[in-house]
Amino acid sequence: MKSHVKALVVGGGAVGTSIAYHLARGGWDDVVLLERDELTSGSTWHAAGLLPLFNMSFATTHIHQYSVEFYKQLEAETGLNAGFSIVGNLRMAQTKERMDEYMVYATTAETCGVPYEWLSSAQIKERYPLVRSEDLVGAIYHPTDGYINPADVTMAMAKGARQRGVMIERKWQADGYEWTGSEWKVTLTKMVEKGGNLVASDEQIVVHAEHVVTATGNHAQRTAKLLGIKMPAIPVEHQFIVTEPDAALVEWRKTNGEHPVLRDADSKWYVREERGGWILGPYERNAPARFEHGVPDSFRADLFPLDLERIEEEYMSMIHRVPSTESVGLKDDFNGPICYTPDGNPLVGPAPGLRNMWLAEGFSFGITAAGGTGYYLAQMMVEGEAEIDMASLDPKRYGSWMTTEYAARKNEECYEHVYILHHPDEEREACRPLRTAPAYDRQKARGAQFGCVNGFERPNYFGPLDAPDSFDHDARSFRRGGWWQHAVDEARAIREGVGLIDATAFTKHRVKGPGATA
């Protein structure tokens, strides 16, 4: 183990391995990647490996795009096959409103250069006769999406990193971080096997690092405590099941190519082929957060017990959508921790208030994001900024008001909302109200309809006090809701007259020191 390094990357999953690779490719020749157990032993090993190209976030879409192109060339560079399959992605819609959502998605795809096409119900059936489509309005199809083997792509990135001079050290745990004013002193403890658990030994060393990156996945809460910061990255249980071979699918594949990844968002699941059978990945209600206060020593590359009752609704809807699965048995099941944040975006960038400390935490789609995260974070570290706007992923978007309980409940809500319709100006209700301004009660009495900004309840608009009981103040759609005219009247009154705006939720900066008042 080196005692002095340019950059120490903590965490040997797909994200951390990619960061180490890209730092070396960016010109840093003194990089060490640290893993407390074995590479991929966190959430990487049990991920489904889907590679959806687009996302409603501009930054995330670019990250996903880079990942896909990067993974394609890894085999040529390293000689390791990452199991990349380009099969396409079919997002089906049961309602007109879901198609409205896909139309919004399409605008992001166009902006980022992601190809897509629209399919009618009849076209879906014509292309994929195993799929029941008569109750579908249509679908959006992405021909360049696919999936990859998570462990294989991580090992390929690790080999590429080693080829570029990165040292990879396993069975070392970061137990302390101290900033000296010019570098980080990181205390590392050797981890050893004991009774099937991974425990700390008495052997410790100190590594001096100019820069540190944490990509600690399920261990993010432990990392936050060591750094003295708050971080809303907490895992949530995610289940998926693998079926036995489906005779109808096996017969279909004799003369046809592989099905695209099938996503029935209104039924809250994805399905893809797997060795003649299917993988079902549901995003069900009531999935619990885990490891709110740290991962126990007894949990390594482990899983939780399957809860079939919790995913019964999604399982039955898969049978409805792909009727041939009704007679197919279950071959395998997985229920593992997947990290989330309250808004579903990872935390990528400088750690709040800590010089040369960088975060890459809270990835719920870590395989898709790993390649691009390594690329753009390395740009931030090596060149001073990324070529795209990364503000939506900035760790500073969560302040000191954020509690562990808040993060856990909001992450559960975020998981449940993966496939729920995402309307413009969407407001979610978990853990609200958390913070209220001095004028909150008066605003509420005057008809304020609140949104949440920076943890504060802030009026979105003032609704009519005499509205009938049937009036839905919180109605959201991709068109104009019943509240539209009231918001228009309010905006016009301020523009043409005078009004007050509550700025409580805005971030405040205190400038102090000599010349602060100049």
Coordinates of C-alpha atoms in Angstrom, one line a residue:
M1 CA 0.0 0.0 0.0
K2 CA 1.3 3.4 -0.9
S3 CA 1.7 6.0 1.9
H4 CA 1.2 9.1 -0.3
V5 CA -1.2 9.3 -3.3
K6 CA -2.7 11.9 -5.6
A7 CA -6.2 10.4 -5.2
L8 CA -7.7 7.7 -3.0
V9 CA -11.0 6.3 -4.2
V10 CA -12.9 4.5 -1.5
G11 CA -15.3 1.8 -2.7
G12 CA -14.8 -0.9 -5.3
G13 CA -18.2 -1.2 -6.9
A14 CA -18.9 -0.2 -10.5
V15 CA -19.0 3.6 -9.6
G16 CA -15.7 3.6 -7.7
T17 CA -13.9 1.5 -10.2
S18 CA -15.0 3.8 -13.0
I19 CA -13.8 6.9 -11.1
A20 CA -10.4 5.4 -10.6
Y21 CA -10.1 4.4 -14.3
H22 CA -11.1 7.8 -15.5
L23 CA -8.8 9.7 -13.1
A24 CA -5.9 7.7 -14.5
R25 CA -7.1 8.2 -18.0
G26 CA -7.3 11.9 -17.2
G27 CA -3.6 12.1 -16.5
W28 CA -3.3 11.3 -12.7
D29 CA -0.7 8.6 -12.4
D30 CA -0.9 8.1 -8.6
V31 CA -4.4 6.7 -7.9
V32 CA -5.3 4.0 -5.4
L33 CA -8.7 2.3 -5.3
L34 CA -9.7 0.9 -1.9
E35 CA -12.3 -1.8 -1.2
R36 CA -13.2 -3.1 2.3
D37 CA -14.2 -6.5 0.9
E38 CA -14.1 -7.8 -2.7
L39 CA -14.8 -5.8 -5.8
T40 CA -18.6 -5.7 -6.6
S41 CA -19.5 -7.1 -3.1
G42 CA -21.9 -4.3 -2.3
S43 CA -24.9 -3.8 -4.6
T44 CA -23.1 -4.2 -7.9
W45 CA -23.1 -8.0 -7.8
H46 CA -26.9 -8.4 -7.6
A47 CA -27.9 -5.5 -9.9
A48 CA -30.0 -6.4 -13.0
G49 CA -27.6 -4.5 -15.2
L50 CA -30.2 -2.5 -17.3
L51 CA -28.8 0.4 -19.4
P52 CA -31.7 2.8 -20.1
L53 CA -30.2 5.6 -22.1
F54 CA -32.5 8.5 -21.2
N55 CA -33.7 10.1 -18.0
M56 CA -35.7 13.3 -17.3
S57 CA -32.5 14.9 -15.9
F58 CA -30.3 16.5 -18.6
A59 CA -27.1 15.6 -16.6
T60 CA -28.2 12.0 -15.9
T61 CA -29.1 11.4 -19.5
H62 CA -25.6 12.5 -20.6
I63 CA -24.1 10.3 -17.9
H64 CA -26.1 7.3 -19.1
Q65 CA -25.1 8.0 -22.8
Y66 CA -21.5 8.1 -22.0
S67 CA -21.7 4.9 -20.0
V68 CA -23.2 3.0 -22.9
E69 CA -20.6 4.1 -25.4
F70 CA -17.8 3.6 -22.9
Y71 CA -18.9 0.0 -22.1
K72 CA -19.0 -0.8 -25.8
Q73 CA -15.2 -0.2 -26.2
L74 CA -14.0 -1.8 -22.9
E75 CA -13.5 -5.3 -24.4
A76 CA -11.2 -3.9 -27.1
E77 CA -9.2 -2.2 -24.5
T78 CA -9.1 -4.9 -21.8
G79 CA -9.9 -8.1 -23.6
L80 CA -12.7 -8.8 -21.1
N81 CA -16.2 -9.3 -22.4
A82 CA -18.7 -7.3 -20.2
G83 CA -21.7 -9.1 -21.6
F84 CA -23.2 -6.1 -23.3
S85 CA -26.5 -6.8 -25.1
I86 CA -28.2 -4.1 -27.1
V87 CA -31.8 -5.2 -27.3
G88 CA -33.8 -2.0 -27.1
N89 CA -36.3 -0.7 -24.4
L90 CA -40.0 -0.7 -24.9
R91 CA -41.9 1.6 -22.5
M92 CA -45.6 0.7 -22.7
A93 CA -48.5 3.0 -21.8
Q94 CA -51.9 1.9 -20.6
T95 CA -53.3 5.4 -20.5
K96 CA -53.2 8.6 -22.5
E97 CA -51.7 10.4 -19.6
R98 CA -48.8 8.0 -19.6
M99 CA -48.2 8.7 -23.2
D100 CA -48.2 12.4 -22.3
E101 CA -45.4 11.6 -19.9
Y102 CA -43.5 9.8 -22.7
M103 CA -43.9 12.9 -24.9
V104 CA -42.2 14.9 -22.2
Y105 CA -39.5 12.2 -22.1
A106 CA -39.1 12.5 -25.8
T107 CA -38.1 16.1 -25.6
T108 CA -35.3 15.3 -23.3
A109 CA -34.2 12.4 -25.6
E110 CA -34.2 14.8 -28.6
T111 CA -32.1 17.4 -26.7
C112 CA -29.5 14.7 -25.8
G113 CA -29.6 12.9 -29.1
V114 CA -31.2 9.7 -27.9
P115 CA -33.1 7.9 -30.7
Y116 CA -36.7 6.7 -30.2
E117 CA -39.8 5.8 -32.0
W118 CA -43.5 5.6 -31.3
L119 CA -45.4 2.3 -31.5
S120 CA -49.2 1.7 -31.5
S121 CA -50.9 -1.1 -29.8
A122 CA -51.1 -3.0 -33.0
Q123 CA -47.5 -2.5 -33.9
I124 CA -46.4 -3.8 -30.4
K125 CA -48.4 -7.0 -31.1
E126 CA -47.0 -7.3 -34.6
R127 CA -43.4 -7.1 -33.4
Y128 CA -43.8 -9.0 -30.1
P129 CA -46.7 -11.4 -30.2
L130 CA -46.0 -12.8 -26.7
V131 CA -47.0 -9.4 -25.3
R132 CA -50.7 -8.7 -24.7
S133 CA -51.3 -5.2 -26.1
E134 CA -55.0 -4.7 -26.7
D135 CA -55.3 -2.7 -23.5
L136 CA -52.3 -0.5 -24.3
V137 CA -52.5 3.0 -25.8
G138 CA -49.0 2.7 -27.3
A139 CA -45.3 2.7 -26.4
I140 CA -42.1 4.6 -26.8
Y141 CA -39.2 2.4 -28.1
H142 CA -35.5 3.1 -27.6
P143 CA -33.6 0.9 -30.0
T144 CA -30.1 1.6 -28.5
D145 CA -30.9 0.6 -24.9
G146 CA -29.9 -2.8 -23.5
Y147 CA -28.2 -4.5 -20.5
I148 CA -24.8 -5.6 -19.3
N149 CA -23.3 -8.0 -16.7
P150 CA -22.6 -5.8 -13.7
A151 CA -19.7 -7.9 -12.3
D152 CA -18.1 -8.3 -15.7
V153 CA -18.1 -4.6 -16.6
T154 CA -16.7 -3.8 -13.1
M155 CA -13.9 -6.2 -13.6
A156 CA -13.2 -4.9 -17.1
M157 CA -13.0 -1.3 -15.7
A158 CA -10.7 -2.6 -12.9
K159 CA -8.4 -4.2 -15.4
G160 CA -8.4 -1.0 -17.5
A161 CA -7.6 1.0 -14.4
R162 CA -4.7 -1.3 -13.5
Q163 CA -3.3 -1.0 -17.1
R164 CA -3.3 2.7 -16.6
G165 CA -1.4 2.5 -13.3
V166 CA -4.1 2.4 -10.7
M167 CA -3.4 0.2 -7.6
I168 CA -6.3 -1.7 -6.3
E169 CA -6.2 -2.7 -2.6
R170 CA -8.8 -5.1 -1.2
K171 CA -9.7 -5.8 2.4
W172 CA -8.9 -2.3 3.7
Q173 CA -11.5 -0.2 5.4
A174 CA -11.4 3.6 5.8
D175 CA -11.9 4.4 9.5
G176 CA -10.8 8.0 9.8
Y177 CA -10.4 11.2 7.7
E178 CA -8.3 14.2 8.8
W179 CA -7.7 17.3 6.7
T180 CA -4.3 18.8 7.5
G181 CA -4.7 21.9 5.5
S182 CA -2.9 20.5 2.5
E183 CA -3.9 16.8 2.3
W184 CA -6.1 14.2 3.8
K185 CA -4.7 11.7 6.3
V186 CA -6.9 8.6 5.9
T187 CA -6.7 5.9 8.6
L188 CA -7.1 2.4 7.1
T189 CA -7.8 -0.8 8.9
K190 CA -7.1 -4.3 7.6
M191 CA -10.2 -6.4 7.4
V192 CA -10.1 -10.1 8.1
E193 CA -12.5 -13.1 7.9
K194 CA -13.9 -14.3 11.2
G195 CA -16.7 -16.7 11.5
G196 CA -18.0 -15.8 8.0
N197 CA -18.0 -12.1 8.9
L198 CA -15.6 -9.4 7.8
V199 CA -14.2 -7.7 10.9
A200 CA -11.5 -5.1 11.6
S201 CA -8.1 -6.4 12.7
D202 CA -5.5 -4.6 14.8
E203 CA -3.5 -3.6 11.8
Q204 CA -3.8 0.0 10.8
I205 CA -1.9 2.3 8.4
V206 CA -2.3 6.0 7.4
V207 CA -2.4 7.1 3.7
H208 CA -1.8 10.7 2.8
A209 CA -4.0 11.7 -0.1
E210 CA -4.3 15.0 -1.9
H211 CA -7.8 14.1 -3.0
V212 CA -10.3 11.5 -1.7
V213 CA -13.4 10.2 -3.4
T214 CA -16.0 8.2 -1.6
A215 CA -18.1 5.7 -3.6
T216 CA -19.2 3.6 -0.6
G217 CA -22.7 2.6 -1.7
N218 CA -24.6 0.9 1.1
H219 CA -22.0 2.2 3.6
A220 CA -22.8 5.9 2.8
Q221 CA -24.2 6.6 6.3
R222 CA -21.0 5.4 7.9
T223 CA -19.0 7.6 5.5
A224 CA -21.1 10.6 6.4
K225 CA -20.4 10.1 10.1
L226 CA -16.7 9.8 9.5
L227 CA -16.7 13.0 7.5
G228 CA -19.0 14.9 9.9
I229 CA -21.5 15.7 7.2
K230 CA -25.1 14.7 6.4
M231 CA -25.8 12.5 3.4
P232 CA -29.3 11.3 2.4
A233 CA -28.0 8.1 0.7
I234 CA -29.8 5.2 2.4
P235 CA -30.6 1.8 0.7
V236 CA -34.0 0.5 0.0
E237 CA -34.9 -3.2 -0.6
H238 CA -35.3 -4.0 -4.2
Q239 CA -36.6 -7.5 -5.3
F240 CA -36.4 -9.2 -8.6
I241 CA -37.2 -12.8 -9.6
V242 CA -36.0 -15.1 -12.4
T243 CA -38.3 -17.6 -14.0
E244 CA -37.7 -21.0 -15.4
P245 CA -37.5 -21.2 -19.2
D246 CA -40.8 -20.2 -20.9
A247 CA -41.6 -22.7 -23.7
A248 CA -43.3 -20.0 -25.8
L249 CA -40.3 -17.7 -25.5
V250 CA -37.9 -20.5 -26.3
E251 CA -39.9 -21.3 -29.4
W252 CA -40.1 -17.7 -30.4
R253 CA -36.3 -17.3 -30.1
K254 CA -35.7 -20.1 -32.6
T255 CA -36.5 -17.7 -35.4
N256 CA -36.4 -14.2 -33.8
G257 CA -34.1 -12.0 -31.9
E258 CA -34.2 -11.1 -28.2
H259 CA -37.1 -9.1 -26.8
P260 CA -36.4 -5.5 -25.7
V261 CA -36.5 -4.7 -22.1
L262 CA -40.2 -4.4 -21.4
R263 CA -41.4 -1.7 -19.1
D264 CA -45.0 -1.5 -18.0
A265 CA -44.8 1.7 -16.0
D266 CA -48.5 1.6 -15.1
S267 CA -48.0 -1.8 -13.5
K268 CA -44.7 -0.7 -11.9
W269 CA -42.3 -3.3 -13.4
Y270 CA -39.7 -4.1 -16.0
V271 CA -39.1 -7.5 -17.6
R272 CA -36.3 -8.8 -19.7
E273 CA -35.2 -12.2 -21.1
E274 CA -32.8 -14.4 -19.1
R275 CA -31.6 -17.7 -20.5
G276 CA -35.0 -18.7 -22.0
G277 CA -36.9 -17.3 -19.1
W278 CA -37.7 -13.8 -17.7
I279 CA -36.4 -11.4 -15.1
L280 CA -39.2 -9.4 -13.3
G281 CA -38.1 -6.3 -11.5
P282 CA -41.0 -4.6 -9.6
Y283 CA -41.1 -1.3 -7.9
E284 CA -43.7 -2.1 -5.4
R285 CA -45.3 -0.2 -2.5
N286 CA -43.9 -0.5 1.1
A287 CA -40.4 -1.5 0.3
P288 CA -38.4 -0.7 3.5
A289 CA -35.3 1.4 3.9
R290 CA -32.3 -0.5 5.3
F291 CA -29.0 0.3 7.1
E292 CA -30.2 3.8 8.2
H293 CA -27.5 3.7 10.9
G294 CA -24.9 1.6 9.1
V295 CA -24.3 -1.9 7.7
P296 CA -23.7 -4.7 10.2
D297 CA -20.5 -6.7 10.0
S298 CA -22.6 -9.8 9.3
F299 CA -23.9 -8.4 6.0
R300 CA -21.5 -8.7 3.1
A301 CA -22.5 -9.9 -0.4
D302 CA -25.8 -10.9 1.1
L303 CA -29.5 -10.6 0.4
F304 CA -32.7 -10.2 2.4
P305 CA -35.5 -12.8 2.4
L306 CA -37.9 -12.5 -0.5
D307 CA -41.3 -11.0 0.2
L308 CA -43.5 -12.4 -2.5
E309 CA -46.7 -11.0 -0.9
R310 CA -45.3 -7.5 -1.4
I311 CA -44.8 -8.0 -5.1
E312 CA -47.9 -10.2 -5.8
E313 CA -49.7 -7.4 -7.6
E314 CA -46.7 -6.8 -9.9
Y315 CA -46.2 -10.5 -10.5
M316 CA -49.8 -11.0 -11.5
S317 CA -49.7 -8.0 -13.9
M318 CA -46.6 -9.6 -15.6
I319 CA -48.7 -12.7 -16.2
H320 CA -51.4 -10.5 -17.7
R321 CA -49.0 -8.7 -20.0
V322 CA -47.0 -11.8 -21.0
P323 CA -49.6 -14.6 -20.7
S324 CA -47.1 -17.4 -21.4
T325 CA -45.5 -16.8 -18.0
E326 CA -48.5 -18.1 -16.2
S327 CA -47.3 -21.7 -16.3
V328 CA -43.6 -20.9 -15.7
G329 CA -42.0 -21.6 -12.4
L330 CA -39.6 -19.5 -10.4
K331 CA -35.9 -20.3 -10.6
D332 CA -34.2 -17.7 -8.5
D333 CA -35.0 -14.6 -6.5
F334 CA -33.0 -11.6 -5.3
N335 CA -33.9 -9.0 -2.6
G336 CA -30.9 -6.7 -2.0
P337 CA -30.1 -3.2 -0.9
I338 CA -30.1 -0.5 -3.6
C339 CA -29.1 3.0 -2.5
Y340 CA -31.5 5.9 -3.0
T341 CA -31.8 9.7 -2.3
P342 CA -35.0 11.6 -1.8
D343 CA -35.1 12.9 -5.4
G344 CA -33.6 9.8 -7.0
N345 CA -30.5 11.6 -8.3
P346 CA -27.1 10.6 -6.9
L347 CA -24.8 12.8 -5.0
V348 CA -21.8 13.6 -7.3
G349 CA -19.4 16.4 -6.7
P350 CA -17.5 18.2 -3.9
A351 CA -18.5 17.3 -0.3
P352 CA -20.0 20.3 1.4
G353 CA -17.5 22.3 3.4
L354 CA -14.6 19.8 2.8
R355 CA -11.7 20.7 0.6
N356 CA -10.6 18.0 -2.0
M357 CA -13.2 15.6 -0.7
W358 CA -15.5 14.3 -3.4
L359 CA -18.7 12.3 -3.2
A360 CA -20.2 9.7 -5.6
E361 CA -23.0 8.3 -3.5
G362 CA -26.7 7.4 -3.6
F363 CA -26.9 5.6 -6.9
S364 CA -30.1 3.7 -7.5
F365 CA -29.1 3.0 -11.2
G366 CA -25.4 2.6 -10.5
I367 CA -24.5 0.3 -13.4
T368 CA -26.1 2.7 -15.9
A369 CA -24.4 5.7 -14.3
A370 CA -21.0 4.3 -13.4
G371 CA -19.2 5.0 -16.6
G372 CA -20.4 8.5 -17.1
T373 CA -20.0 9.4 -13.4
G374 CA -16.4 8.4 -13.5
Y375 CA -15.9 10.5 -16.7
Y376 CA -17.6 13.7 -15.5
L377 CA -16.4 13.6 -11.9
A378 CA -12.8 13.1 -13.2
Q379 CA -13.3 16.2 -15.3
M380 CA -14.3 18.1 -12.2
M381 CA -11.3 16.9 -10.3
V382 CA -8.7 17.1 -13.0
E383 CA -9.8 20.1 -15.1
G384 CA -11.8 22.1 -12.5
E385 CA -15.3 21.6 -14.1
A386 CA -17.3 19.1 -16.1
E387 CA -18.3 19.8 -19.7
I388 CA -22.0 19.5 -18.7
D389 CA -24.1 21.1 -16.0
M390 CA -23.9 18.8 -12.9
A391 CA -25.9 21.1 -10.6
S392 CA -28.8 18.6 -10.3
L393 CA -26.4 16.1 -8.7
D394 CA -24.6 18.5 -6.4
P395 CA -24.4 17.1 -2.8
K396 CA -25.1 20.5 -1.4
R397 CA -28.7 20.4 -2.5
Y398 CA -29.4 18.8 0.9
G399 CA -28.6 21.0 3.9
S400 CA -28.1 20.5 7.6
W401 CA -31.9 20.3 8.1
M402 CA -31.9 16.9 6.5
T403 CA -32.3 14.1 9.1
T404 CA -31.6 10.4 8.8
E405 CA -35.3 9.7 9.5
Y406 CA -36.3 12.1 6.8
A407 CA -33.9 10.6 4.2
A408 CA -35.1 7.0 5.0
R409 CA -38.8 7.9 4.6
K410 CA -38.3 10.0 1.5
N411 CA -36.1 7.3 -0.1
E412 CA -38.9 4.8 0.4
E413 CA -41.2 7.2 -1.2
C414 CA -38.8 7.7 -4.1
Y415 CA -38.5 4.0 -4.7
E416 CA -42.3 3.6 -4.8
H417 CA -42.5 6.5 -7.2
V418 CA -40.1 5.1 -9.8
Y419 CA -42.9 4.2 -12.1
I420 CA -45.6 6.5 -10.8
L421 CA -46.5 9.3 -13.2
H422 CA -44.1 12.2 -12.9
H423 CA -46.0 15.4 -13.6
P424 CA -44.4 18.8 -13.9
D425 CA -44.1 20.5 -10.5
E426 CA -44.6 17.2 -8.8
E427 CA -44.9 17.4 -5.0
R428 CA -44.5 14.4 -2.7
E429 CA -46.1 14.2 0.7
A430 CA -43.7 12.1 2.9
C431 CA -42.3 13.9 5.9
R432 CA -44.2 17.1 5.4
P433 CA -44.4 19.6 6.8
L434 CA -40.8 19.4 7.9
R435 CA -39.9 23.2 8.1
T436 CA -42.3 26.1 8.1
A437 CA -41.7 29.8 7.8
P438 CA -43.0 32.3 10.4
A439 CA -45.9 33.2 8.0
Y440 CA -46.9 29.6 7.4
D441 CA -50.1 29.6 9.4
R442 CA -51.3 32.9 8.0
Q443 CA -50.5 31.8 4.4
K444 CA -52.4 28.6 5.0
A445 CA -55.4 30.5 6.3
R446 CA -55.4 32.6 3.1
G447 CA -55.5 29.6 0.9
A448 CA -51.9 28.9 0.2
Q449 CA -51.2 25.6 -1.6
F450 CA -47.7 24.5 -0.6
G451 CA -44.7 22.9 -2.2
C452 CA -41.5 21.9 -0.6
V453 CA -38.3 23.8 -1.2
N454 CA -35.1 23.2 0.7
G455 CA -37.2 21.4 3.4
F456 CA -39.5 24.5 3.8
E457 CA -43.2 24.6 3.0
R458 CA -43.5 27.4 0.5
P459 CA -46.7 28.6 -1.3
N460 CA -46.9 27.5 -4.9
Y461 CA -50.1 29.6 -5.4
F462 CA -53.0 30.8 -3.4
G463 CA -56.2 28.9 -4.2
P464 CA -59.8 30.1 -3.8
L465 CA -61.1 30.0 -0.2
D466 CA -64.6 29.3 -1.5
A467 CA -63.6 26.4 -3.7
P468 CA -66.1 23.4 -3.7
D469 CA -65.0 20.2 -2.0
S470 CA -64.5 18.6 -5.3
F471 CA -61.8 21.1 -6.4
D472 CA -58.4 19.4 -6.3
H473 CA -55.8 22.0 -5.4
D474 CA -53.0 19.5 -5.8
A475 CA -54.1 18.2 -9.3
R476 CA -51.1 17.6 -11.5
S477 CA -51.2 16.9 -15.2
F478 CA -49.2 17.5 -18.4
R479 CA -51.8 20.0 -19.4
R480 CA -53.5 22.9 -17.5
G481 CA -55.1 21.8 -14.2
G482 CA -58.0 23.4 -12.4
W483 CA -55.6 25.6 -10.5
W484 CA -54.2 27.2 -13.6
Q485 CA -56.3 30.3 -13.8
H486 CA -55.8 31.1 -10.1
A487 CA -52.0 30.9 -10.6
V488 CA -52.3 33.1 -13.7
D489 CA -54.4 35.7 -11.8
E490 CA -51.8 35.8 -9.0
A491 CA -48.9 36.2 -11.4
R492 CA -50.7 39.0 -13.2
A493 CA -51.5 40.8 -10.0
I494 CA -47.8 40.8 -9.0
R495 CA -46.6 41.8 -12.5
E496 CA -49.0 44.7 -12.9
G497 CA -49.3 45.7 -9.3
V498 CA -47.3 44.8 -6.2
G499 CA -46.9 41.8 -4.0
L500 CA -44.7 39.9 -1.5
I501 CA -42.7 36.8 -2.0
D502 CA -41.7 34.6 0.9
A503 CA -37.9 34.1 0.5
T504 CA -37.5 31.9 3.7
A505 CA -36.6 28.8 1.7
F506 CA -33.8 30.5 -0.2
T507 CA -30.2 29.7 0.8
K508 CA -28.6 32.5 2.8
H509 CA -24.9 33.3 2.7
R510 CA -23.0 35.0 5.5
V511 CA -20.0 37.0 4.4
K512 CA -17.6 37.9 7.2
G513 CA -14.0 39.1 7.7
P514 CA -12.1 42.1 6.8
G515 CA -13.8 44.1 4.0
A516 CA -17.0 42.0 4.3
T517 CA -19.1 45.2 4.4
A518 CA -17.2 47.1 1.7

